[in-house]
Each structure stands twice: as C-alpha cells, then as structure tokens.
Short mmCIF file of C-alpha atoms and ligand atoms in Angstrom, two decimals:
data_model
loop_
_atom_site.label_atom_id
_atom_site.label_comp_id
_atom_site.label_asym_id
_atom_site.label_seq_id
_atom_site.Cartn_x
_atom_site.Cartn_y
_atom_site.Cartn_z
CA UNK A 263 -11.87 -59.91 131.80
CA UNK A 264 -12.09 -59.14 127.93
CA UNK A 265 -15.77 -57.44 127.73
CA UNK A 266 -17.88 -55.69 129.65
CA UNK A 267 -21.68 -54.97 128.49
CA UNK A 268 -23.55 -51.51 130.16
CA UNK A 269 -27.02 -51.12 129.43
CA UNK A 270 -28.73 -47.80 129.78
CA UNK A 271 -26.85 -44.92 128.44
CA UNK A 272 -27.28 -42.33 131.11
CA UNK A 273 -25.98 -40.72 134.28
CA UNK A 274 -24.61 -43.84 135.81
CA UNK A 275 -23.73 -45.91 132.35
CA UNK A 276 -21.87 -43.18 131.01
CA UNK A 277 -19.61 -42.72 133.98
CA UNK A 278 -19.63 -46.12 134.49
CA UNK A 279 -17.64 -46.76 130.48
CA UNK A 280 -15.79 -43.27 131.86
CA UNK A 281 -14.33 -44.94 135.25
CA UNK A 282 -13.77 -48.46 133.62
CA UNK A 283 -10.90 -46.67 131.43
CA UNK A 284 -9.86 -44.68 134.29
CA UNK A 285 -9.41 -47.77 136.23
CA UNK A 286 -7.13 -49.20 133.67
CA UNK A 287 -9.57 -51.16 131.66
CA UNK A 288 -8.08 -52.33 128.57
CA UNK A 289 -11.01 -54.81 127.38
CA UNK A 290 -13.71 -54.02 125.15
CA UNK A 291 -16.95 -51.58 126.30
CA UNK A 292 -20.37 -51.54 124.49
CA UNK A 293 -22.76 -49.53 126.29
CA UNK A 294 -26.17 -50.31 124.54
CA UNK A 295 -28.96 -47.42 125.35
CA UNK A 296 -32.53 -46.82 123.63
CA UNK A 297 -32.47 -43.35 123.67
CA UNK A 298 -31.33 -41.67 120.31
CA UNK A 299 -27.81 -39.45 120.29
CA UNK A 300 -25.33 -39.12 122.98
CA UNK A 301 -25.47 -39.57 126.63
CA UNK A 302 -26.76 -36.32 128.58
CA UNK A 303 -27.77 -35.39 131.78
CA UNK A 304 -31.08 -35.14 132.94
CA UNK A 305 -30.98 -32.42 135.96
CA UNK A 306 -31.25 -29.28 133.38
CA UNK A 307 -34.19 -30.70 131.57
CA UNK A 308 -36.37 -28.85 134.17
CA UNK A 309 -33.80 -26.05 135.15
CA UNK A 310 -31.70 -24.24 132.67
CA UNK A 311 -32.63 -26.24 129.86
CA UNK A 312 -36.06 -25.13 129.85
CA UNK A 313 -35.10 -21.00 128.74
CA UNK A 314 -32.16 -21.75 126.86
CA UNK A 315 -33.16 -24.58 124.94
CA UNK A 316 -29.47 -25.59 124.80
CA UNK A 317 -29.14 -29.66 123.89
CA UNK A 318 -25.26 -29.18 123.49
CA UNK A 319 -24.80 -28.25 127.07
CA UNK A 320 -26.25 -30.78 128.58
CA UNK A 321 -24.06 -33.78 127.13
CA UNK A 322 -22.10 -35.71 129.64
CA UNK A 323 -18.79 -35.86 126.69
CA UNK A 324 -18.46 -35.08 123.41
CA UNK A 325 -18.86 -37.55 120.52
CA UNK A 326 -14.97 -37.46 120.01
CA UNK A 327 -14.48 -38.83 124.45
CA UNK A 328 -16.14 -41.74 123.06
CA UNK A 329 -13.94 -43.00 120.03
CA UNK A 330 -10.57 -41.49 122.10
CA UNK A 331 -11.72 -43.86 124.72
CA UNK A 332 -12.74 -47.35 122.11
CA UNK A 333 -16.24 -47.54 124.01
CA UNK A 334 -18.73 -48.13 121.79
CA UNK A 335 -21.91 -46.63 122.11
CA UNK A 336 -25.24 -48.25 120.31
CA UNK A 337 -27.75 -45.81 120.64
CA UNK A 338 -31.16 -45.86 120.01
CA UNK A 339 -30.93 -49.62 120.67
CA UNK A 340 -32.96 -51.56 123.14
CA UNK A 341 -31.67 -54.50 124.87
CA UNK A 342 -34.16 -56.96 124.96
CA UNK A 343 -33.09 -60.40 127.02
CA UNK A 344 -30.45 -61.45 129.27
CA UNK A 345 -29.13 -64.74 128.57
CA UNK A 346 -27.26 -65.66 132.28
CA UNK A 347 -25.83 -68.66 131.40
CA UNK A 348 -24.70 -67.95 127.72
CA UNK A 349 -23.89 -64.50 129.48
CA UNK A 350 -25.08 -62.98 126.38
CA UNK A 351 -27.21 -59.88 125.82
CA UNK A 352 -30.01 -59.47 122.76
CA UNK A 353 -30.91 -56.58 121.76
CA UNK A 354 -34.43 -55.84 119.97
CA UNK A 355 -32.30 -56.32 116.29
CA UNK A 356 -31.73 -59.66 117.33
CA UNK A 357 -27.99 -59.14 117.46
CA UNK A 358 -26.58 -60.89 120.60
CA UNK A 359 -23.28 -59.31 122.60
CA UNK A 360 -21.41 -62.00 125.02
CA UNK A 361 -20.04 -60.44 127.92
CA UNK A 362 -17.44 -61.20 130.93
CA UNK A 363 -19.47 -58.43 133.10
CA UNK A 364 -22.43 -56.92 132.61
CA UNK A 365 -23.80 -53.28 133.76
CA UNK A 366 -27.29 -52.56 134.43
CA UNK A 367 -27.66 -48.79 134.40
CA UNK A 368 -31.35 -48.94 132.95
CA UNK A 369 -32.79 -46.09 135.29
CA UNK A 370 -36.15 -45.43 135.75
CA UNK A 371 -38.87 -44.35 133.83
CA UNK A 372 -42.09 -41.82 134.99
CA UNK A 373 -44.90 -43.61 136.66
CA UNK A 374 -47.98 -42.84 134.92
CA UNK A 375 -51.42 -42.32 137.31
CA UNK A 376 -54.14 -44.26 136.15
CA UNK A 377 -56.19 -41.03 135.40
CA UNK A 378 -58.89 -40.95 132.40
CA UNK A 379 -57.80 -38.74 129.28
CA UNK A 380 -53.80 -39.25 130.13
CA UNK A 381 -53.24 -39.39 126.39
CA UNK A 382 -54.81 -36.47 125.18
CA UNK A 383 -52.62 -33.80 123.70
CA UNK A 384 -51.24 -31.35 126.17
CA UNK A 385 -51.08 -33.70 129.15
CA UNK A 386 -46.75 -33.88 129.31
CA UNK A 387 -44.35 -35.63 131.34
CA UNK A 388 -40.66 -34.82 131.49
CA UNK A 389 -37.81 -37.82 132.01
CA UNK A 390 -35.78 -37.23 128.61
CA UNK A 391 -34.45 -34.81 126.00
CA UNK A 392 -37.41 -35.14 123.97
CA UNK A 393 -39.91 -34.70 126.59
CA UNK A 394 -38.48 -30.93 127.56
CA UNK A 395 -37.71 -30.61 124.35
CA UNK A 396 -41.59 -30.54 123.38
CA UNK A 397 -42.99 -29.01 126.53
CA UNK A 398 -40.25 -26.33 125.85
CA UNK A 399 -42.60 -25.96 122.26
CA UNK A 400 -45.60 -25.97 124.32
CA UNK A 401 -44.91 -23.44 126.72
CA UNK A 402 -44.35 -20.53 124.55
CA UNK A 403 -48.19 -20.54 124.03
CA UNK A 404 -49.34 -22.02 127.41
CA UNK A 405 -51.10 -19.88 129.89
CA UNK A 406 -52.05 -21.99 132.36
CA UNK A 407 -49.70 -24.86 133.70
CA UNK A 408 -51.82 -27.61 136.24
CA UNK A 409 -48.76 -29.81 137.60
CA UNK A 410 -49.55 -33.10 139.01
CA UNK A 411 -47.17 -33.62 141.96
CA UNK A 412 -45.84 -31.17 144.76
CA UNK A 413 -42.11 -33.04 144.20
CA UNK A 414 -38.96 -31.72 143.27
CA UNK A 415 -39.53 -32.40 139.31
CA UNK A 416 -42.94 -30.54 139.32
CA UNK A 417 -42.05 -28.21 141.78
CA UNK A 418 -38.67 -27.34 139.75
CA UNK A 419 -41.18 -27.30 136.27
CA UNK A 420 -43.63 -24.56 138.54
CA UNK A 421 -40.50 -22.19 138.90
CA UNK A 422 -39.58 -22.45 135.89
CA UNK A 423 -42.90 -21.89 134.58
CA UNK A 424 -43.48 -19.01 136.70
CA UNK A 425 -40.26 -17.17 135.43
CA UNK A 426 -41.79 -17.42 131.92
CA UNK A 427 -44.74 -16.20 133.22
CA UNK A 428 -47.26 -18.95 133.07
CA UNK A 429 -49.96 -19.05 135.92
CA UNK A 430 -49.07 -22.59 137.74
CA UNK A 431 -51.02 -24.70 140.01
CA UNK A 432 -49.36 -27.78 141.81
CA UNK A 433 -52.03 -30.74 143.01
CA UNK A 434 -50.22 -32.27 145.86
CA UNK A 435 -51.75 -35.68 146.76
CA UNK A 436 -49.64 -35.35 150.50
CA UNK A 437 -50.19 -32.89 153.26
CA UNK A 438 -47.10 -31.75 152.55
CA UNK A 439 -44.78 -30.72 149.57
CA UNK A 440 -41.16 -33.21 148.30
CA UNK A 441 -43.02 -35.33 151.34
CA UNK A 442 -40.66 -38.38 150.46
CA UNK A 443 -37.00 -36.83 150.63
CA UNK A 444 -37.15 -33.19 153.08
CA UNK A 445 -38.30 -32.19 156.75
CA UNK A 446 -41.55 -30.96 157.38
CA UNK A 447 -40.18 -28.06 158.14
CA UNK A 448 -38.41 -27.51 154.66
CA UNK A 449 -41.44 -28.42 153.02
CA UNK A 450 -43.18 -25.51 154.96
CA UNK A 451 -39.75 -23.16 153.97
CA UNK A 452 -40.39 -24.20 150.15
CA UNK A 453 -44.42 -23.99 150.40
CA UNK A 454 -43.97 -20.03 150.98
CA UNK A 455 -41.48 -19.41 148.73
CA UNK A 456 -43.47 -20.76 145.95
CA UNK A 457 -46.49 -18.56 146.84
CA UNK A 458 -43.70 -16.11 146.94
CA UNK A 459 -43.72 -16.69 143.23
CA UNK A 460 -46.97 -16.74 142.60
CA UNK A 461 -47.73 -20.53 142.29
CA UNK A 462 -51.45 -21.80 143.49
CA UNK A 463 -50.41 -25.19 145.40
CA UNK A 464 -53.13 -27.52 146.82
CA UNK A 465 -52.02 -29.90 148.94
CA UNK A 466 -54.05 -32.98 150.04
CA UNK A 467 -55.89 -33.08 147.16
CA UNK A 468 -56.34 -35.97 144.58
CA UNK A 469 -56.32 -35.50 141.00
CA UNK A 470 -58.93 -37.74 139.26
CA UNK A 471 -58.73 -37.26 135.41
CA UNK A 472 -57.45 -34.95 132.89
CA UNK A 473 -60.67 -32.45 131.57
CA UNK A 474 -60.48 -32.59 127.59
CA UNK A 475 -61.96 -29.59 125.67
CA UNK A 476 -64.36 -30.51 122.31
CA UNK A 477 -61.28 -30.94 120.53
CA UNK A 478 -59.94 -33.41 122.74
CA UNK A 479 -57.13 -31.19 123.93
CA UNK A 480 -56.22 -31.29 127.63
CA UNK A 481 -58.15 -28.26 129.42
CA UNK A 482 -57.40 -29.08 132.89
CA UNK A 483 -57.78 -31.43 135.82
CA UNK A 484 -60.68 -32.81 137.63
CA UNK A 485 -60.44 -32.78 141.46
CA UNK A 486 -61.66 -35.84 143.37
CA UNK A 487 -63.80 -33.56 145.00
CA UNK A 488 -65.21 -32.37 142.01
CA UNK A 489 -63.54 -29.15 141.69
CA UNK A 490 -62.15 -28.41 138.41
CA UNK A 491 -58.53 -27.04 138.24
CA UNK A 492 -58.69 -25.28 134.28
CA UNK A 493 -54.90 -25.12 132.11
CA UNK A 494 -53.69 -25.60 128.99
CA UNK A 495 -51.00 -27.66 129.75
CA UNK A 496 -50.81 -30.13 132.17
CA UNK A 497 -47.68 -31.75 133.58
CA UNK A 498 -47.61 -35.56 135.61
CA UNK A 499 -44.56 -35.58 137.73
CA UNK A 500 -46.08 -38.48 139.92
CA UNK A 501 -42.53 -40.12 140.64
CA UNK A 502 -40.75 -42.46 138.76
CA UNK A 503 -40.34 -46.61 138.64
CA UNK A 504 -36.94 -48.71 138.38
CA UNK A 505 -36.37 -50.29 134.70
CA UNK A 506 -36.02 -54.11 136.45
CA UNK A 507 -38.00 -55.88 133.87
CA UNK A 508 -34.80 -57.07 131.93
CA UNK A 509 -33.65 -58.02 135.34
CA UNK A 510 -36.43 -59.52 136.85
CA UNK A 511 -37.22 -61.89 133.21
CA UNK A 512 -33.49 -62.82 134.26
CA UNK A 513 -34.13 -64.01 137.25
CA UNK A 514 -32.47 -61.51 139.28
CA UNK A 515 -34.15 -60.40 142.52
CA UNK A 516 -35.90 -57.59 142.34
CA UNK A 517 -37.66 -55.81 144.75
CA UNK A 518 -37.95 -51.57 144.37
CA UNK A 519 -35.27 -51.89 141.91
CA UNK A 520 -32.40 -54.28 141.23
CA UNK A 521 -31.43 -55.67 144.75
CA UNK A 522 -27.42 -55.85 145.23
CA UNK A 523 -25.43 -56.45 147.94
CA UNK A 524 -22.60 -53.99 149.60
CA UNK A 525 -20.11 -54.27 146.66
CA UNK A 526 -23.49 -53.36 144.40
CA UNK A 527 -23.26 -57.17 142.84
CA UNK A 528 -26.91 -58.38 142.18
CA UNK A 529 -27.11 -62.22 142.94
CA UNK A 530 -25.39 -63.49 139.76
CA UNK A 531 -21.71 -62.63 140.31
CA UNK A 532 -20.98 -61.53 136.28
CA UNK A 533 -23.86 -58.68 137.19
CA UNK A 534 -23.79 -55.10 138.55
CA UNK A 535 -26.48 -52.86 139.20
CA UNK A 536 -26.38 -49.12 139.83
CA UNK A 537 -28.05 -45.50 139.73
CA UNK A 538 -31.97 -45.08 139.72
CA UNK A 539 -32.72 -49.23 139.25
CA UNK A 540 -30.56 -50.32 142.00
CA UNK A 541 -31.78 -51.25 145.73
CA UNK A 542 -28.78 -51.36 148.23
CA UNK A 543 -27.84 -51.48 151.41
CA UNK A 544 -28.19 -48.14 152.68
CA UNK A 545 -26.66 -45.86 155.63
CA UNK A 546 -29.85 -47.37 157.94
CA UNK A 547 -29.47 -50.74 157.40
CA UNK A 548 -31.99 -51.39 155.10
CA UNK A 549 -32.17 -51.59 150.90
CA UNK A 550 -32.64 -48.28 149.32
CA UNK A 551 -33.21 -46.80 146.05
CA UNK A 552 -31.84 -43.12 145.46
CA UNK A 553 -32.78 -41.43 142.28
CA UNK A 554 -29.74 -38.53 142.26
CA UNK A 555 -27.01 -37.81 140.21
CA UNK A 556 -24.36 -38.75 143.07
CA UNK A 557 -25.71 -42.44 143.40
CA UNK A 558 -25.45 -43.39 140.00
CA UNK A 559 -21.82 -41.56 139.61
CA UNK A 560 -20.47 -42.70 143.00
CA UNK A 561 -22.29 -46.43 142.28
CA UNK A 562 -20.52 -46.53 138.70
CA UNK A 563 -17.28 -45.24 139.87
CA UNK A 564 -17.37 -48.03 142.98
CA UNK A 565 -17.96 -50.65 140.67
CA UNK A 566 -15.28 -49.85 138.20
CA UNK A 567 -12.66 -49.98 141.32
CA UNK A 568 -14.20 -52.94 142.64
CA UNK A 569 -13.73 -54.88 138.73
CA UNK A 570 -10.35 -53.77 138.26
CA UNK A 571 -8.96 -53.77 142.00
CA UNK A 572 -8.29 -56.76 144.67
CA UNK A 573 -9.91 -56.57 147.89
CA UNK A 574 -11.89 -53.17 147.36
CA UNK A 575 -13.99 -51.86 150.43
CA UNK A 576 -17.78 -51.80 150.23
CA UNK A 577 -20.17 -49.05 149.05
CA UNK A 578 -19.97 -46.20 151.93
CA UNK A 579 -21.05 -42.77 149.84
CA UNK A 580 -22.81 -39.92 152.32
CA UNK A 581 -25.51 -39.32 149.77
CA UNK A 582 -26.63 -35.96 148.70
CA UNK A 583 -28.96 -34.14 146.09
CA UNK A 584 -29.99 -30.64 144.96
CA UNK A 585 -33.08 -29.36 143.61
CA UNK A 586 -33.16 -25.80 141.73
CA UNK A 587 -35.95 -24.06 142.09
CA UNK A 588 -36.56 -20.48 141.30
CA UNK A 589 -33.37 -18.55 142.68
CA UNK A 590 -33.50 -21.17 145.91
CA UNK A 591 -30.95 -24.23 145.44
CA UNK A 592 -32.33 -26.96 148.22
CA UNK A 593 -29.30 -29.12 149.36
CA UNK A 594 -29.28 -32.11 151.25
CA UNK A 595 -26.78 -34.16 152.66
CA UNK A 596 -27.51 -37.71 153.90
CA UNK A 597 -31.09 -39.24 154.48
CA UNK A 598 -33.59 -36.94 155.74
CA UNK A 599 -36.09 -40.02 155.91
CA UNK A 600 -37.16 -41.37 159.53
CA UNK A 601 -35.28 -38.90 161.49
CA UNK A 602 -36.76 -39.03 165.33
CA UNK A 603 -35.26 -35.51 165.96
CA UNK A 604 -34.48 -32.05 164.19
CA UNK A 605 -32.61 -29.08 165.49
CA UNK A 606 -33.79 -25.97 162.94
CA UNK A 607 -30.71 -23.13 162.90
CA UNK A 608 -31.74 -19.92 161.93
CA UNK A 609 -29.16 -17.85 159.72
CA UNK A 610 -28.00 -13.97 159.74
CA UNK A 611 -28.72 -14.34 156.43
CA UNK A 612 -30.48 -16.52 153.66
CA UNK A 613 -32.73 -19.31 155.09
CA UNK A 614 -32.51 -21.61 158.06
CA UNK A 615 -30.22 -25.07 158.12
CA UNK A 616 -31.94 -27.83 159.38
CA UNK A 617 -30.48 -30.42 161.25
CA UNK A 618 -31.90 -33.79 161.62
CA UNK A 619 -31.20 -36.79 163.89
CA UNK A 620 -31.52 -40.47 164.22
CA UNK A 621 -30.95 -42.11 167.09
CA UNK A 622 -28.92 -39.40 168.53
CA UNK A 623 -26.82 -38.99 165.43
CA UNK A 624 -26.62 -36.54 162.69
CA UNK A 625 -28.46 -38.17 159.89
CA UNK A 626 -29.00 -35.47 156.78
CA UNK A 627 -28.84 -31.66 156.66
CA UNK A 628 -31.19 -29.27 154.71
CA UNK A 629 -29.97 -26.00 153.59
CA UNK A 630 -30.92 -23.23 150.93
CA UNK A 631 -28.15 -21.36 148.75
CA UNK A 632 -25.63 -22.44 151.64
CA UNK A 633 -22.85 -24.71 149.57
CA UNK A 634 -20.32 -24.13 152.04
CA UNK A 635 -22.68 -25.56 154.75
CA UNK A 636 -23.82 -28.05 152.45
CA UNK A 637 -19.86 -29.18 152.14
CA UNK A 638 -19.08 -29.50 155.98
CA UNK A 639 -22.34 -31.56 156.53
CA UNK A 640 -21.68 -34.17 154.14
CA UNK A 641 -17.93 -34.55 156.19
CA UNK A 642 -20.34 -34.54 159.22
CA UNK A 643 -23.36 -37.24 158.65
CA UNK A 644 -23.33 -39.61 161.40
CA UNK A 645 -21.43 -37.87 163.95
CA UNK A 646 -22.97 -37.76 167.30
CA UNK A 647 -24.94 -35.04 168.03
CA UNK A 648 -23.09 -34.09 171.24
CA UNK A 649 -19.80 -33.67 169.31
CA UNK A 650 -22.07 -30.82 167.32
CA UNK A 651 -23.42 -29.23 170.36
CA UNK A 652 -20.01 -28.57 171.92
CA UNK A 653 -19.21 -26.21 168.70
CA UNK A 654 -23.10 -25.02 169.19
CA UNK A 655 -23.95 -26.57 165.99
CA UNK A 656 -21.25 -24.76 163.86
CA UNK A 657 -20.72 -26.83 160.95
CA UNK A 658 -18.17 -25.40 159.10
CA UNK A 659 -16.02 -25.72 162.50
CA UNK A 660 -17.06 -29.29 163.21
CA UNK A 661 -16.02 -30.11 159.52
CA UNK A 662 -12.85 -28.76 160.33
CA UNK A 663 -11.69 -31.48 163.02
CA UNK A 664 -14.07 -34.19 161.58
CA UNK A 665 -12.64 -37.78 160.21
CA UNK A 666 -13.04 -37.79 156.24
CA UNK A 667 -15.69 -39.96 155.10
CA UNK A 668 -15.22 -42.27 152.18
CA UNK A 669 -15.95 -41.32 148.53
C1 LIG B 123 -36.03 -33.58 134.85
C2 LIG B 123 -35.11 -34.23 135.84
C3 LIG B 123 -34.42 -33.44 136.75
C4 LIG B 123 -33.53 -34.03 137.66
N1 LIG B 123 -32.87 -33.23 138.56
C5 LIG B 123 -31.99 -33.78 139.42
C6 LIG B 123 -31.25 -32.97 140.33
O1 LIG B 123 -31.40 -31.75 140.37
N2 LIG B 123 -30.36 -33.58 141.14
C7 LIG B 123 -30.14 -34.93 141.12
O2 LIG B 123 -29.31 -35.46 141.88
N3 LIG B 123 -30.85 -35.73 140.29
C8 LIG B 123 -31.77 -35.18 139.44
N4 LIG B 123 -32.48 -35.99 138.59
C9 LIG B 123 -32.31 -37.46 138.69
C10 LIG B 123 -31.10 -37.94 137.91
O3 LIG B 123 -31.10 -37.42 136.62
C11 LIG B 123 -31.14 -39.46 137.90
O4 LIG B 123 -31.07 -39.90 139.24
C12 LIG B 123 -29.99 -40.05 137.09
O5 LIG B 123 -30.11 -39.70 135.73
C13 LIG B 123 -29.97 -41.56 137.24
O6 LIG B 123 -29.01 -42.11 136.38
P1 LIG B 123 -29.17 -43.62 135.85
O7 LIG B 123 -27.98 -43.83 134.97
O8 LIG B 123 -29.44 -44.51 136.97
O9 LIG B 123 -30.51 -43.58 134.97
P2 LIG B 123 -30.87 -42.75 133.68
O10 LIG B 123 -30.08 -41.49 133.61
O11 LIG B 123 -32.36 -42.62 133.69
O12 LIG B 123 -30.42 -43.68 132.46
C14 LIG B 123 -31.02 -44.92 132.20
C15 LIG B 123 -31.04 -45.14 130.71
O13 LIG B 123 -31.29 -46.52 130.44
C16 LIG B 123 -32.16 -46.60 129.34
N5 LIG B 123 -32.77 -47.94 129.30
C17 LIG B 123 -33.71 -48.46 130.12
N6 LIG B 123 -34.01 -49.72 129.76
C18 LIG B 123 -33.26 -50.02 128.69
C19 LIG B 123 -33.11 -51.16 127.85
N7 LIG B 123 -33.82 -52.28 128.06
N8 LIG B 123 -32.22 -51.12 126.82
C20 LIG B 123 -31.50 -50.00 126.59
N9 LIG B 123 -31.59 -48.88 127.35
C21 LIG B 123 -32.45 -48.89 128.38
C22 LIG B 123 -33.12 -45.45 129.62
O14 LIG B 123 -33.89 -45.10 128.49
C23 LIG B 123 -32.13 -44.36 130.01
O15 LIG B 123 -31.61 -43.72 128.87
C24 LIG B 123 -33.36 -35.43 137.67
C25 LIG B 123 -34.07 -36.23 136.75
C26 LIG B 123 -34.94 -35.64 135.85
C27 LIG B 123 -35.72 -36.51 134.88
#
C-alpha cells in the first residue's frame, strides 16, 4: 500500500495519520479537511475554552508533528467526490488525489431545527473553533442566554454561562435532561445541580421560533405554547447529523452514518469509516453511532492496526464519555441505553454511582467526580451482575480480579 487518503481533519483523522506512522506506515498520508488551520479538539470549545479563550491549547499536535511525520495536511480544503473505481478523491479545486485506502473521518455537523428567524444575529451554535470563538465575543455583553437543548453541549454551554454570570434558561423538548445517553436517575442528579447554579430549565417544552427585536436581532424564543422565553443570545444545541453525503453519492451504505462492518470496513474494501459518521456493530448487537472522543481515537487507532497487521481481531472498545459541567465531571462507561435494570449506590461522599443492567449483566456505569470508579467500571462492563453482588457492588475490588478487556 503506497497512499492512503483521510478526509476530515479532526478527532478521529488526526489520530488516524498519528497511528498509521505508529503502525509502521511508510507510504504517503494526505489528510484533506475544510476547516482552516490545524487539527484541534472539540471537547474544550464549551468547557475551558470558553474563559480562557486559549486556541493554542486545544491543538491535537503542533505544526512541526506534522512535517516530522511527512503527512500532509490540506486544510481549508473540501473534498468534493469519491471516484470508487478510479479510487480517486476530488476536492472542490478540482485537484484529484488517487489512493490505495481511503479514510472517512468527516464527523458530523449540528442539526439545525426548522424554527422561523434561525438566521438572525445572535441565534449561535457551537461545533468548531470559530463558532466558540464568536459566542466567546458575544458573551461578554450577553445577559440573558435561552439554550435550545437540555443535552450535554447546551447543558455544558449553561455552566459555563452561569460561571460568567449570565442568567440561562435551557428548553428541553424531553421529559427529561441528556435523555439519549444517561439514566433517569442521573438526569434527575444533573437537573438539581443545575438549579443549584441558578439555571431556569424547562423540560417538555417545544421551542417554536426565535423572537427578533425591530432590529432584527435575536430577543428570545417563542414557546409552542405561546409563552415567550426573552435573551439576548440564544444557543441551538439540538444534536448533531453524520457527514455521509460524500459517502452516500459514492454509493456506500448509509444509514445513521457510514455503515461498516466489525473491522470498521464500509462495503467497498479500499474504504474505512470512523468517529462521529460511522455506524457499527455495537456491544448490543446492533449498528451504533457514538459521537465521543474515545470512538473516533479507539476507531482510528483499530484501523491503522488492522491496515498494517495480518489477521487483526475485530473492533471490541468498552466505550466511554465525559461531560464537564460546572465543577461536576459526568462519566460513563459502556451504554447506558436500554438497560432493563439499575442498582443506584449511594457514596460517603460526592454523588451516587449508578449501576445499570441488561439482561442480567453490567451494561454502563454513571458516576460524578469519581475517576477511580469510572476506571474499574470500564474493566467491569459486561460482567454478570452476580459476580458484583458477591463484592456488594465494590468496583474498585471487582476490577481488581476482573479479565482485561480489549483496547
Ligand atoms: C463543543 C463540543 C464539546 C464536546 N465535548 C465532548 C466531551 O466532553 N467528550 C467527548 O467524548 N466528546 C465530546 N465532543 C464530541 C467529540 O468532539 C466528537 O465526538 C469528535 O470530535 C468526533 O471526531 P471525528 O473525527 O469523528 O469528527 P470531527 O472531529 O467532527 O471531524 C470531522 C472533520 O471533517 C470535516 N469534514 C466533513 N466533511 C468534509 C469534506 N467533505 N471534506 C473535508 N472535510 C470534511 C469537518 O469539517 C470536521 O473538521 C464534543 C463536541 C463538541 C462540538
């Protein structure tokens, strides 16, 4: 193999260029991405990038990593066709790059609600650099923050927001706060602690359109009910959908992201998918799309080893994900979707762990400013839960005698 092509120059396309060379890659890397500057890493945008304003810190390797390592990096470049069967990419200069094996990393991208006014200045949404880097200009002078979305992105903007001392409400479409990824019960946990700070949250409640002021400036948000939610900044953090329209005009299957198989192949064999756009088999049995930080690393690390190594094993990573919000880091190991049963463990100190179960094994653990915990459960995920209840639920000792999983 001479050349390999990534497209998308974030999380998972930078570590996939980093692991190729690790692996012993010798060939040629172009990673072609259409954001401008070097690859950076998205969790700070709405954490500690927000007060220190810091674009430095957040790169994933300095410009020098990149010419040490011969990968070449077009930025600010947009790839614009696949060609399978000259296996050739274009990009929107016209230029066309042949490739051996080709990487798509292309993320995702914010959905946007079809709400009236969503254009007018003030209404933000934060996915990249230069999104935080002009609500970060905004908030100086906002008073009143309406977020648009109870998950972790608008939740984490809310503390944030309150620490600068901005008035924040959340509009929360579900009963229920982060309703797709945590317990009820940890949604419950995190509902208190952000009236703790101060945050108005309404939750089962439909936002219908952005108010506008005479100047056309963003002034709020119109309830479906009517009610009128007033701010001078409003944020949409409605979720976010997979980049697969390079894939799909290929001809790729594509359904919730990029579909590949256990070795992360999509259905032609010179293509890999990973990170945010990729749907794969996941620890249930069924295709999944995870939008963390460890799926796109441990997806672009497994299919460097599986390009430069005979016979590798298939995809197996417990996944996990944080969320920072206010002084309160929210862990969770493994998939706290469609658990049948939950086991909540109070703490001397600090928060409860909650345990949750499917099918009578352990499935994903939720814990607050806990790493240690946090550790030993993602050793633990899919043990059975008798094997926890004869050390009475004691992670820490469970991890101690438990298999290791792979990585
Ligand atoms: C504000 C924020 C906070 C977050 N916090 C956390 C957290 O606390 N913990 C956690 O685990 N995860 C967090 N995440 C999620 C995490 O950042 C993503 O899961 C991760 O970045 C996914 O990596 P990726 O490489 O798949 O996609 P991305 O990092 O999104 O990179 C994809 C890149 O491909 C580019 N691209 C798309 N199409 C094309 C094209 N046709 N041509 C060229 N380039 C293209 C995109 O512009 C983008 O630059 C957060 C995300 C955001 C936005």
């Amino acid at each position: 193999m001479q050349r390999i092509v990534i497209i998308g120059t974030g999380q998972g396309g930078q570590q996939a260029a980093t692991s190729l060379r690790q692996e012993g890659f010798a060939g040629e890397i172009l990673m072609i991405g259409d954001e401008p500057g070097l690859p950076y890493q998205r969790p700070p945008l709405s954490k500690a990038y927000m007060a220190s304003g810091d674009a430095d810190a957040l790169l994933l390797k300095p410009a020098a990593f990149y010419e040490r390592s011969s990968i070449i990096l077009r930025d600010g470049t947009r790839a614009a066709r696949i060609d399978r069967t000259a296996q050739e990419v274009e990009t929107e200069d016209g230029a066309r790059h042949g490739y051996d094996h080709l990487i798509l990393a292309t993320g995702a991208r914010n959905f946007r609600p079809p709400l009236p006014n969503l254009d007018a200045p003030g209404v933000a949404e934060l996915r990249t650099l230069a999104d935080a880097e002009s609500i970060r200009r905004r908030l100086a002078h906002t008073r009143h923050a309406v977020v648009v979305g109870g998950g972790f992105i608008g939740l984490e903007f809310a503390a944030m927001a309150r620490a600068a001392n901005v008035s924040v409400t959340v509009i929360e479409a579900a009963p229920r706060l982060m309703a797709r990824a945590v317990s009820p019960q940890m949604s419950d946990l995190f509902l208190k602690l952000h009236w703790s700070m101060g945050t108005e949250i309404l939750l089962g409640t439909m936002a219908a359109a952005v108010m506008t002021d005479a100047d056309g400036n963003a002034a709020g948000i119109t309830l479906a009910d009517g009610r009128e939610v007033a701010g001078d900044l409003v944020l949409i953090a409605t979720g976010v959908r997979p980049n697969v329209e390079l894939a799909a005009e290929a001809g790729l299957t594509c359904r919730n992201g990029i579909v590949v198989d256990g070795s992360l192949l999509t259905d032609d064999p010179a293509i890999s998918a990973l990170g945010d756009v990729a749907a794969f088999p996941g620890p249930l049995g069924r295709h999944v799309r995870l939008e963390s930080v460890q799926a796109a690393v441990d997806h672009a690390r497994h299919i460097a080893r599986r390009l430069m190594r005979p016979a590798p094993q298939p995809y197996a990573s417990v996944p996990w994900f944080w969320s920072d919000q206010g002084k309160h880091k929210l862990q969770i190991a493994g998939l706290a979707t469609d658990a049948d049963d939950c086991i909540v463990l109070p703490q001397p100190t600090g928060e409860p762990v909650i345990l949750l179960f499917k099918e009578g094994c352990l499935a994903a653990v939720e814990t607050i400013n806990a790493p240690a915990i946090h550790m030993s459960a993602r050793r633990l995920i899919a043990t059975p839960s008798a094997v926890l209840a004869a050390c009475d639920y004691d992670l820490r000792q469970a991890a101690k005698t438990a298999a290791p999983v792979a990585h």
